[in-house]
XYZ file of C-alpha atoms in Angstrom:
683
model
C -23.541 -31.598 17.263
C -23.091 -35.752 17.481
C -19.442 -34.938 16.945
C -19.703 -33.274 19.730
C -21.728 -35.375 21.853
C -19.114 -38.043 21.345
C -15.782 -35.690 22.076
C -17.670 -34.848 25.865
C -19.103 -38.280 26.756
C -16.485 -40.564 25.041
C -13.287 -38.845 25.988
C -14.145 -39.511 30.124
C -15.389 -43.520 29.349
C -11.937 -43.169 27.352
C -9.887 -42.582 30.323
C -12.271 -45.123 32.833
C -11.502 -47.897 30.099
C -7.640 -46.998 29.771
C -7.655 -47.432 33.903
C -9.673 -50.297 33.821
C -7.060 -51.903 31.414
C -3.802 -50.698 33.261
C -5.769 -52.038 36.365
C -6.568 -55.587 35.245
C -2.651 -55.341 33.676
C -1.968 -54.190 37.050
C -4.352 -57.369 38.498
C -2.003 -59.904 36.193
C 1.338 -58.918 37.176
C 0.082 -59.353 40.986
C -1.665 -62.707 40.141
C 2.059 -64.382 38.485
C 4.032 -62.965 40.908
C 2.033 -63.278 44.989
C 4.938 -62.494 46.586
C 4.758 -58.711 46.174
C 3.117 -56.019 47.660
C 1.738 -53.725 45.149
C 1.470 -49.845 46.976
C 0.000 -46.536 45.339
C 1.296 -43.075 46.288
C -0.254 -39.783 44.706
C 3.607 -38.239 44.808
C 6.156 -38.175 42.181
C 8.352 -40.396 41.597
C 11.165 -39.726 44.165
C 14.994 -38.583 44.230
C 16.295 -41.666 46.321
C 18.702 -39.529 47.407
C 19.582 -41.956 51.102
C 20.109 -38.437 53.131
C 17.687 -36.653 52.236
C 14.492 -38.122 51.927
C 11.935 -36.016 50.796
C 8.933 -37.652 52.213
C 8.850 -40.753 55.198
C 7.561 -43.673 51.536
C 11.226 -41.903 50.231
C 12.929 -42.650 53.611
C 11.534 -46.129 54.045
C 12.390 -46.584 50.419
C 15.918 -46.051 50.132
C 16.297 -47.899 54.062
C 15.299 -50.679 52.428
C 17.799 -50.513 49.726
C 20.496 -48.481 51.565
C 22.677 -50.242 54.799
C 23.758 -48.236 57.587
C 26.964 -49.289 59.625
C 24.948 -49.654 62.775
C 20.897 -49.353 62.745
C 18.251 -48.723 65.571
C 16.149 -51.139 65.611
C 11.776 -51.708 66.099
C 12.810 -52.381 69.875
C 14.958 -49.097 69.929
C 18.430 -50.191 70.431
C 21.278 -49.497 68.800
C 22.288 -53.297 66.436
C 25.042 -53.723 63.795
C 24.357 -53.776 60.005
C 27.267 -53.370 57.946
C 29.681 -53.140 61.001
C 29.141 -56.268 63.659
C 31.788 -54.894 66.621
C 32.532 -51.189 67.486
C 34.301 -50.268 70.295
C 36.057 -46.692 71.402
C 39.167 -45.749 72.672
C 41.701 -43.085 72.756
C 45.062 -41.760 72.065
C 47.145 -39.855 74.262
C 50.052 -37.923 72.693
C 52.728 -35.961 74.352
C 55.568 -34.365 72.478
C 59.579 -33.458 73.838
C 62.310 -31.473 72.684
C 64.320 -34.106 71.343
C 63.644 -37.842 70.123
C 65.908 -39.474 73.692
C 63.226 -37.312 76.285
C 60.547 -39.276 74.229
C 62.292 -42.702 74.548
C 63.118 -41.819 78.174
C 59.777 -41.086 78.703
C 58.821 -44.829 77.442
C 60.785 -46.167 79.522
C 59.393 -44.036 82.639
C 56.675 -46.334 81.477
C 57.224 -49.493 80.230
C 58.732 -49.289 84.732
C 55.317 -49.284 85.388
C 54.257 -52.230 84.437
C 56.001 -54.580 87.528
C 54.162 -56.817 90.441
C 51.678 -54.512 90.192
C 50.847 -53.893 86.680
C 49.542 -50.255 86.401
C 48.449 -50.685 82.792
C 45.854 -52.140 83.338
C 44.945 -50.023 85.630
C 45.578 -47.059 83.724
C 43.421 -49.492 80.260
C 46.876 -48.493 78.777
C 47.344 -50.573 76.023
C 50.615 -49.640 73.966
C 53.254 -47.146 74.152
C 55.091 -46.291 71.044
C 57.996 -43.715 70.404
C 58.021 -41.803 66.721
C 60.871 -39.599 66.367
C 60.276 -36.490 69.747
C 56.745 -37.831 70.060
C 55.416 -40.325 72.371
C 52.028 -42.006 71.764
C 49.786 -43.913 74.666
C 46.587 -46.186 73.331
C 44.070 -46.617 76.157
C 41.843 -48.981 76.030
C 38.768 -47.084 76.897
C 37.725 -43.627 75.575
C 36.532 -42.405 78.917
C 39.226 -43.410 80.837
C 40.269 -40.889 84.399
C 43.579 -42.820 84.766
C 45.387 -40.957 81.642
C 46.907 -38.267 83.887
C 48.895 -40.886 86.615
C 50.449 -42.116 82.820
C 51.396 -38.614 82.180
C 52.571 -38.114 85.631
C 55.141 -41.321 85.570
C 56.798 -39.562 82.739
C 56.897 -35.676 84.004
C 60.627 -34.907 84.882
C 61.241 -35.494 80.841
C 58.840 -32.207 80.887
C 56.722 -32.452 77.852
C 55.875 -29.932 75.579
C 53.127 -28.214 76.414
C 49.894 -28.391 73.820
C 48.272 -25.217 72.974
C 45.259 -24.984 70.879
C 43.749 -22.237 68.680
C 41.884 -20.178 65.957
C 42.331 -18.136 63.328
C 39.467 -15.943 61.495
C 39.861 -14.219 58.748
C 36.825 -12.080 56.974
C 38.412 -13.241 53.104
C 38.773 -17.282 52.532
C 42.363 -18.607 53.829
C 42.465 -22.081 52.985
C 45.193 -21.077 50.121
C 47.670 -18.969 52.116
C 47.500 -21.559 55.204
C 48.682 -24.365 52.590
C 51.366 -21.589 51.310
C 52.637 -21.219 55.007
C 52.591 -24.508 55.459
C 55.150 -25.498 53.390
C 57.236 -22.771 53.539
C 57.431 -21.878 56.811
C 60.488 -23.490 59.208
C 58.151 -23.097 62.133
C 55.146 -25.236 59.799
C 56.609 -27.887 61.918
C 55.088 -26.954 65.303
C 51.865 -27.065 64.382
C 50.689 -30.811 65.048
C 47.066 -30.568 64.234
C 44.512 -28.949 62.262
C 41.081 -28.947 61.519
C 39.410 -26.147 58.960
C 35.599 -24.758 60.193
C 34.120 -23.418 57.102
C 35.962 -21.046 54.015
C 37.196 -18.220 56.586
C 38.473 -20.091 60.130
C 40.364 -23.143 61.109
C 41.454 -24.122 64.579
C 45.047 -25.754 65.517
C 47.055 -27.341 67.693
C 50.450 -26.125 68.711
C 53.726 -27.416 70.844
C 56.539 -26.359 72.124
C 57.313 -22.371 72.101
C 54.539 -21.078 69.627
C 55.485 -17.461 69.769
C 57.696 -17.323 67.216
C 55.207 -19.895 64.741
C 51.957 -17.445 65.907
C 53.867 -14.595 64.409
C 54.977 -16.213 60.949
C 51.563 -17.183 60.693
C 49.703 -13.849 61.737
C 51.753 -12.223 58.498
C 51.728 -14.378 55.726
C 47.937 -14.703 56.429
C 47.955 -11.087 56.924
C 49.633 -10.113 53.664
C 48.041 -8.667 50.736
C 44.660 -8.303 52.881
C 43.265 -4.719 53.734
C 41.286 -6.889 57.083
C 43.627 -8.866 59.189
C 43.165 -12.414 60.824
C 42.479 -12.716 64.192
C 43.796 -15.341 66.990
C 42.299 -16.932 69.513
C 44.074 -18.494 72.369
C 40.829 -21.781 73.125
C 43.541 -23.942 75.629
C 46.181 -25.781 76.705
C 47.498 -28.460 77.628
C 50.145 -31.140 78.557
C 48.969 -33.396 76.653
C 46.659 -34.017 73.202
C 44.089 -36.344 74.608
C 41.905 -37.925 71.032
C 39.165 -40.109 71.293
C 39.310 -42.921 68.301
C 36.397 -44.884 66.872
C 37.136 -48.938 65.344
C 34.063 -49.883 62.970
C 35.092 -53.544 62.641
C 33.245 -54.448 58.899
C 31.254 -57.357 58.363
C 32.939 -59.983 56.919
C 31.361 -61.399 53.482
C 28.593 -58.746 52.785
C 28.827 -57.010 49.108
C 26.805 -54.718 47.465
C 24.037 -55.263 45.191
C 26.599 -54.938 42.066
C 28.553 -57.482 43.759
C 31.779 -55.813 44.428
C 32.412 -56.097 48.482
C 31.402 -53.746 51.317
C 34.879 -52.337 53.382
C 35.573 -49.904 55.177
C 37.096 -47.864 52.885
C 33.611 -47.417 51.940
C 32.665 -45.831 55.041
C 35.273 -44.396 54.734
C 34.770 -42.341 50.939
C 30.923 -41.792 52.508
C 31.690 -39.563 55.829
C 34.117 -37.597 54.086
C 31.884 -37.059 51.015
C 29.052 -36.165 53.523
C 31.747 -33.938 55.547
C 32.213 -31.907 52.549
C 28.875 -31.623 51.147
C 26.714 -28.694 52.104
C 23.150 -30.418 52.926
C 21.639 -29.724 55.413
C 22.521 -32.852 57.594
C 21.699 -33.378 61.409
C 25.240 -35.220 61.306
C 26.838 -32.744 60.222
C 28.270 -31.450 63.389
C 29.668 -34.959 64.828
C 31.207 -35.009 61.353
C 32.877 -31.481 61.559
C 34.739 -33.328 64.619
C 36.380 -35.922 62.845
C 40.444 -35.621 62.977
C 41.173 -38.291 60.173
C 39.987 -41.631 59.365
C 41.776 -44.481 57.729
C 40.766 -48.158 56.085
C 42.795 -50.851 58.617
C 42.957 -54.683 58.445
C 42.719 -54.574 54.455
C 39.957 -53.116 54.354
C 38.250 -54.907 57.533
C 38.130 -52.107 59.952
C 37.475 -48.021 59.876
C 39.369 -46.494 62.167
C 38.183 -43.055 62.972
C 40.387 -40.643 65.105
C 38.119 -37.447 66.956
C 39.207 -33.552 67.683
C 37.223 -33.930 71.236
C 35.332 -36.782 73.364
C 32.021 -37.371 71.796
C 29.686 -39.649 73.096
C 26.702 -39.756 71.049
C 29.013 -39.836 68.084
C 27.829 -43.889 67.154
C 24.210 -42.970 67.784
C 24.598 -40.218 65.330
C 25.905 -42.545 62.543
C 22.842 -44.749 63.122
C 20.870 -45.382 60.302
C 23.611 -43.346 58.206
C 23.417 -45.104 54.465
C 26.462 -45.798 53.677
C 27.207 -45.753 49.913
C 30.101 -47.655 47.770
C 33.098 -45.392 47.482
C 33.170 -46.063 43.701
C 30.412 -44.610 42.667
C 31.628 -41.311 45.982
C 34.480 -40.908 43.623
C 32.383 -40.773 40.710
C 29.963 -38.199 41.615
C 32.231 -35.614 44.167
C 29.151 -33.244 43.806
C 26.165 -35.586 43.369
C 23.067 -34.014 42.475
C 19.146 -34.846 42.535
C 20.123 -35.903 38.399
C 22.804 -38.601 39.463
C 20.744 -40.583 42.293
C 18.048 -41.111 39.630
C 20.465 -41.300 36.021
C 23.304 -43.519 38.007
C 21.918 -44.550 41.062
C 23.820 -45.842 43.507
C 23.906 -49.684 44.870
C 23.363 -50.790 47.641
C 23.939 -53.263 50.936
C 20.189 -53.580 51.623
C 17.790 -56.281 52.524
C 16.262 -55.064 48.642
C 17.921 -54.077 45.338
C 16.400 -52.007 42.773
C 15.584 -53.459 39.260
C 13.080 -51.351 37.315
C 12.487 -47.546 37.635
C 10.860 -45.392 35.424
C 8.881 -42.199 35.510
C 5.621 -43.342 37.323
C 6.737 -47.155 38.880
C 10.339 -48.507 41.193
C 10.441 -52.333 41.854
C 12.173 -53.504 44.405
C 13.422 -57.253 44.488
C 14.884 -58.733 47.763
C 18.633 -59.785 47.296
C 18.030 -63.272 49.256
C 15.256 -64.758 47.539
C 13.973 -67.838 49.739
C 13.357 -65.447 53.284
C 9.769 -64.732 52.732
C 11.199 -61.402 51.968
C 8.309 -59.712 49.594
C 8.953 -58.269 46.083
C 7.342 -54.204 46.558
C 5.880 -52.825 43.374
C 5.632 -48.934 43.121
C 3.445 -46.841 41.305
C 3.507 -43.105 41.950
C 1.542 -40.122 40.674
C -1.037 -42.140 41.204
C -4.640 -40.373 40.524
C -7.952 -40.853 42.313
C -9.253 -42.999 39.467
C -6.146 -45.008 39.664
C -6.699 -45.418 43.494
C -10.441 -46.304 43.586
C -9.838 -48.622 40.814
C -7.326 -50.568 42.214
C -8.928 -50.250 45.442
C -12.319 -52.087 44.062
C -10.285 -54.596 42.053
C -7.400 -54.908 44.930
C -4.751 -55.507 42.439
C -3.360 -52.564 44.801
C -2.019 -53.952 48.716
C -0.926 -50.534 50.375
C -2.326 -46.819 49.697
C 0.285 -44.472 51.064
C -1.040 -41.545 52.213
C -3.985 -43.198 53.750
C -6.111 -40.080 52.980
C -5.915 -40.686 48.838
C -8.226 -43.760 50.039
C -11.930 -43.838 50.875
C -13.480 -45.373 53.786
C -10.991 -47.268 55.041
C -11.647 -49.751 57.991
C -9.748 -48.396 61.042
C -8.092 -52.342 61.371
C -6.501 -51.657 57.863
C -4.460 -48.607 58.737
C -0.545 -48.316 59.780
C 0.863 -45.664 61.384
C 4.648 -45.097 60.663
C 7.190 -43.834 63.416
C 6.733 -40.269 64.753
C 9.965 -37.970 63.145
C 8.925 -35.128 64.333
C 6.469 -33.089 67.602
C 5.117 -29.705 67.387
C 6.646 -27.386 70.607
C 5.810 -24.151 71.697
C 9.373 -22.703 72.946
C 9.307 -20.200 75.695
C 11.743 -16.743 75.515
C 12.921 -17.051 79.032
C 14.081 -14.078 79.462
C 9.970 -12.267 77.993
C 8.135 -10.606 80.231
C 5.438 -12.892 81.365
C 7.185 -16.100 80.232
C 9.785 -15.242 82.944
C 7.833 -16.770 85.601
C 8.828 -20.154 85.606
C 4.719 -21.238 87.318
C 3.344 -18.951 84.077
C 4.727 -21.371 82.434
C 3.306 -24.383 84.227
C 0.046 -22.226 84.007
C -0.106 -21.899 79.947
C 0.628 -25.555 79.660
C -1.691 -27.175 82.494
C -4.580 -24.834 79.750
C -3.771 -26.793 77.082
C -6.095 -29.312 75.554
C -3.541 -31.670 73.488
C -6.325 -34.123 73.036
C -9.010 -31.255 71.411
C -6.057 -30.375 69.133
C -5.211 -33.835 67.892
C -8.938 -34.535 67.131
C -9.367 -30.534 65.744
C -6.338 -30.947 63.570
C -5.860 -32.876 60.151
C -3.771 -35.077 59.642
C -2.447 -38.188 61.737
C -1.254 -36.666 64.941
C 0.031 -38.206 68.530
C 0.518 -37.678 72.335
C 3.642 -36.553 73.185
C 5.154 -37.192 76.298
C 7.112 -34.107 77.845
C 10.703 -35.926 77.615
C 13.541 -33.986 75.547
C 14.390 -36.713 73.796
C 12.808 -39.337 70.744
C 10.109 -41.999 72.053
C 10.983 -45.402 71.693
C 14.677 -45.666 72.108
C 16.218 -47.498 74.950
C 17.329 -44.436 76.717
C 13.489 -42.800 76.279
C 11.984 -41.577 79.611
C 8.322 -41.051 78.820
C 8.263 -38.055 80.819
C 4.850 -37.424 82.152
C 3.645 -33.909 80.823
C 1.851 -32.036 82.828
C -1.823 -33.088 82.674
C -4.448 -30.286 81.566
C -6.570 -28.156 84.222
C -7.924 -25.188 83.649
C -9.004 -24.404 86.729
C -5.537 -25.511 88.407
C -3.987 -23.217 85.971
C -6.409 -20.637 86.826
C -5.393 -20.740 90.283
C -1.857 -20.591 89.925
C -2.306 -16.925 88.238
C -4.214 -16.142 91.181
C -1.208 -16.996 93.512
C 0.775 -15.712 91.274
C -1.595 -11.904 92.159
C -3.202 -11.867 88.393
C -6.916 -12.419 88.805
C -8.831 -11.590 85.903
C -10.956 -8.985 85.234
C -14.536 -8.892 84.267
C -13.860 -9.278 80.431
C -11.815 -12.872 82.210
C -8.013 -10.968 81.172
C -5.537 -12.045 83.955
C -4.403 -8.473 85.170
C -1.379 -7.332 87.751
C -1.620 -3.876 89.134
C 0.192 -2.934 86.303
C -0.762 -4.613 83.037
C -2.585 -7.341 81.059
C -1.415 -11.176 80.856
C -0.345 -10.545 77.248
C 2.404 -12.082 74.784
C 3.459 -12.784 71.643
C 3.409 -16.652 69.662
C 5.673 -16.583 66.852
C 4.181 -19.112 63.641
C 6.090 -19.690 60.829
C 3.739 -18.886 57.585
C 2.600 -20.893 54.763
C 1.678 -24.520 56.900
C -1.822 -25.412 57.301
C -1.556 -27.817 60.482
C 0.788 -24.830 62.509
C -1.803 -22.057 61.112
C -4.840 -24.259 62.974
C -2.635 -25.061 65.763
C -1.534 -21.452 66.808
C -5.257 -20.321 66.528
C -6.694 -23.072 68.378
C -4.053 -22.732 71.212
C -5.103 -18.562 71.184
C -8.040 -19.964 72.147
C -7.259 -22.200 74.779
C -4.560 -19.530 76.756
C -7.800 -17.221 76.483
C -9.724 -19.615 78.509
C -7.001 -18.966 81.490
C -6.948 -15.081 80.638
C -4.331 -14.557 78.534
C -4.506 -12.683 75.030
C -2.109 -14.003 72.367
C -1.307 -12.144 69.639
C -0.114 -14.094 66.643
C 3.016 -12.791 64.610
C 3.602 -14.784 61.539
C 6.992 -14.976 59.543
C 7.570 -15.228 56.137
C 9.804 -17.864 55.482
C 13.161 -20.138 57.595
C 15.516 -17.846 57.427
C 13.580 -15.179 58.964
C 12.720 -17.973 62.281
C 15.799 -18.576 62.326
C 17.101 -15.011 62.609
C 14.342 -14.427 65.468
C 14.734 -17.284 67.397
C 18.947 -16.383 67.437
C 18.227 -12.866 68.437
C 15.084 -14.258 71.047
C 12.601 -11.889 69.503
C 9.773 -13.774 70.177
C 8.327 -14.620 73.464
C 7.026 -18.007 72.526
C 7.473 -19.701 68.981
C 5.455 -22.756 67.670
C 8.540 -24.935 65.583
C 8.734 -28.733 64.444
C 11.239 -30.673 66.121
C 12.953 -33.224 64.521
C 13.202 -36.252 66.197
C 17.157 -37.192 66.621
C 18.514 -40.679 68.166
C 21.534 -38.281 69.479
C 21.726 -38.147 73.504
C 23.738 -35.143 73.483
C 21.462 -32.069 74.666
C 24.280 -29.553 75.106
C 23.457 -27.418 71.703
C 20.189 -26.382 73.126
C 20.166 -25.732 76.780
C 23.905 -25.129 77.589
C 24.650 -21.560 78.348
C 27.554 -21.715 76.374
C 25.020 -21.332 73.850
C 23.234 -18.201 76.126
C 24.601 -15.723 73.580
C 23.369 -14.046 70.473
C 23.987 -16.187 67.650
C 24.038 -19.713 69.836
C 21.515 -21.640 69.869
C 19.326 -22.259 73.608
C 16.727 -20.376 72.323
C 14.553 -20.805 75.344
C 17.862 -18.535 77.229
C 17.728 -21.079 80.083
C 21.197 -21.304 82.431
C 22.089 -23.650 85.511
C 25.291 -24.820 86.161
C 23.669 -27.921 86.817
C 22.252 -28.103 84.197
C 24.905 -27.415 82.250
C 27.223 -29.904 84.775
C 24.590 -32.877 83.465
C 24.614 -31.690 79.914
C 28.695 -32.042 79.669
C 28.209 -35.799 81.795
C 25.933 -36.481 78.744
C 27.822 -35.174 75.741
C 30.958 -37.334 77.148
C 29.211 -40.578 77.564
C 30.003 -43.303 75.435
C 28.040 -46.300 77.068
C 24.752 -46.229 75.853
C 24.009 -48.483 78.617
C 25.113 -45.690 80.546
C 22.878 -42.930 79.074
C 19.223 -43.552 80.225
C 20.633 -43.258 83.941
C 22.193 -39.763 82.520
C 19.288 -39.016 80.542
C 16.590 -39.276 83.841
C 19.057 -36.727 85.772
C 19.134 -34.081 83.189
C 15.276 -34.669 82.758
C 14.755 -34.600 86.897
C 16.565 -30.892 87.307
C 15.390 -29.297 83.170
C 11.861 -30.559 82.924
C 10.102 -28.189 86.343
C 11.761 -25.389 84.183
C 8.719 -25.723 81.747
C 11.001 -24.254 78.979
C 9.078 -26.308 76.081
C 5.590 -26.671 75.605
C 5.213 -30.384 73.750
C 1.690 -30.232 71.301
C 1.963 -33.701 69.341
C 3.438 -36.261 67.330
C 2.531 -36.202 63.313
C 2.958 -39.323 61.436
C 2.125 -41.040 58.116
C -0.588 -43.531 57.185
C -1.306 -46.091 55.138
C -4.062 -48.143 54.635
C -4.450 -51.712 53.635
C -7.395 -52.732 50.589
C -6.817 -56.112 51.960
C -6.481 -56.479 56.002
C -3.624 -55.054 57.193
C -0.834 -57.814 58.356
C -0.489 -58.814 62.167
C 2.145 -56.412 62.920
C 5.419 -58.465 64.977
C 5.447 -58.697 68.256
C 8.168 -55.848 69.028
C 6.532 -53.690 66.914
C 3.181 -52.215 67.950
C 0.588 -50.679 65.824
C 1.128 -47.678 65.894
C 5.033 -47.615 64.938
C 4.732 -49.504 61.553
C 7.316 -49.567 58.096
C 7.527 -51.081 55.662
C 10.491 -53.188 56.960
C 8.136 -54.677 59.241
C 7.119 -56.387 55.736
C 10.776 -56.570 53.870
C 12.001 -58.371 56.965
C 9.913 -60.473 58.577
C 13.139 -63.304 59.764
C 13.793 -61.036 62.383
C 11.073 -61.935 64.833
C 10.902 -61.489 68.097
C 11.096 -65.589 68.290
C 14.436 -65.584 65.795
C 15.929 -62.526 66.175
C 19.344 -62.955 68.854
C 19.326 -59.676 71.000
C 22.719 -58.729 70.764
C 24.635 -56.535 73.579
C 25.983 -53.574 72.330
C 28.298 -52.890 75.504
C 31.203 -51.257 75.445
C 33.863 -53.729 75.164
C 37.157 -54.355 74.125
C 38.342 -57.018 71.183
C 38.788 -60.379 72.380
């Protein structure tokens, strides 16, 4: 009995003693390194894959270790990081019957210099002849003067350029490679781009019938199902945007090796071929060719088509050493844990085990602190660390007890919860009904009642805190005005408070993903708020992401509650362009408007970030009055400082705190120069 009592009462005491001893040790270590910041987290140790962070804190840790080519800073503007200069240009390629015709076309263009120097007017920098090919290099990607240069060579009859797509039910890469190496007609195929295993697009010059017949025969040989060839378009020349990124000289990886353009090329090529769910995949798929130039000082990237937001898509995308990428062509979680790649960020990993991670500043003496991250912290350890002040930050703040408001810091929003409307569904197809449903929602009540740190979302299509953010105002909560809209549309409420027309009641279904408490409770509150308007809403739960994606693609919903991840890219064509209003398309709401299409195309083709805000305002002025979606609130992480939280730098609000705020204190508003990243030619 005595032994049992000793075990029952002694074991918790032993745990407490061990915890106290551990906390005392942490206190001693903390006292010896006063420049260090101790962060306690209940989560398990992160993988630290810089491209697939599982949590916000993991994303911020990798942001300290790994540097991108360009960064979106705390003011929401594009700033240099590994690359210190970027510029867009444009290559235009023409093919002629023979080399003599190509040289004559070059002479015709050289004759345009003369007294007026047409080349300067056309932004034409150089003209080169390679066999029967004429390559024109323009200093701007969006120049409208290309046609003048092509008109000057028209008398030499450049060969037509045709764009084709081939698809087959089975993989075609091996058969394609055999055709390209064996067929004498293959020399007419000038560019090839594979879209997955079973499809590719290619560029053919000159009379194309013979090469198409031979290609069809080669791809159909030995297969039960014939390939499908589709003509995508024709032109007189091949126009390809070019992005040059100059690597900042003297930068080194944490292992001491020099950062070069080859590292960036290898990283982008690695990401192009991996099957990870990356938002940058669509941009990487448009790359035609990449090469390292100027002894590794410049990354030269040629794209298949004009796409202005490419630069923004590369912002905050970490770059890894080419040697590590080549050694891990099919990198897994184990590779990032057991053989973590060296980074080029402000901090390096100096120690890592199953419970902790230590980051040390690369440049000593700059005021940047060390970080000690302690993982899998129990509530007892968190309580002891708080009471003994051996911990500086507890993340998430919910793991700490009774933290004063002034000691909390909220991270920037990475996504928001929205309701997407199917504008083709009965009832929902009425724009004024969507307006009334938006006005019947009280976002303040949602934020107050739902768990987690939530923030007010604006009505903009785009992420907040970017240089082109409009912060468009959402419709105010006004239940009486919302009811009045339904009444004016001929839908008064009956004795049960349900809005009715002559032949039906105001009913629709809200699609909700299962397994998420926030989604479920938000949906239930929306149903209750819309019931006050007179709408009877039924919840339709979907079991998994695959089922939800299928329902969206097939547009089998009235309304759906989804998380919208914020992106830096300003291209919204996938979500709102009428070309995506088709089975399998991504225009889930079914918006079709010719003017919106033109605005989306102009925005996607805008290369100069300075021109983006005006184009965004024009798009939103046309699209937002259609009420295609209802933003509800943004979601945030929240960290708690055990001691009073340090003041945020002038450029950072208390609602946009990150580890970088602490890690790079030198970048204050007074010390950091303002870097103007306007489109420009090299000086």
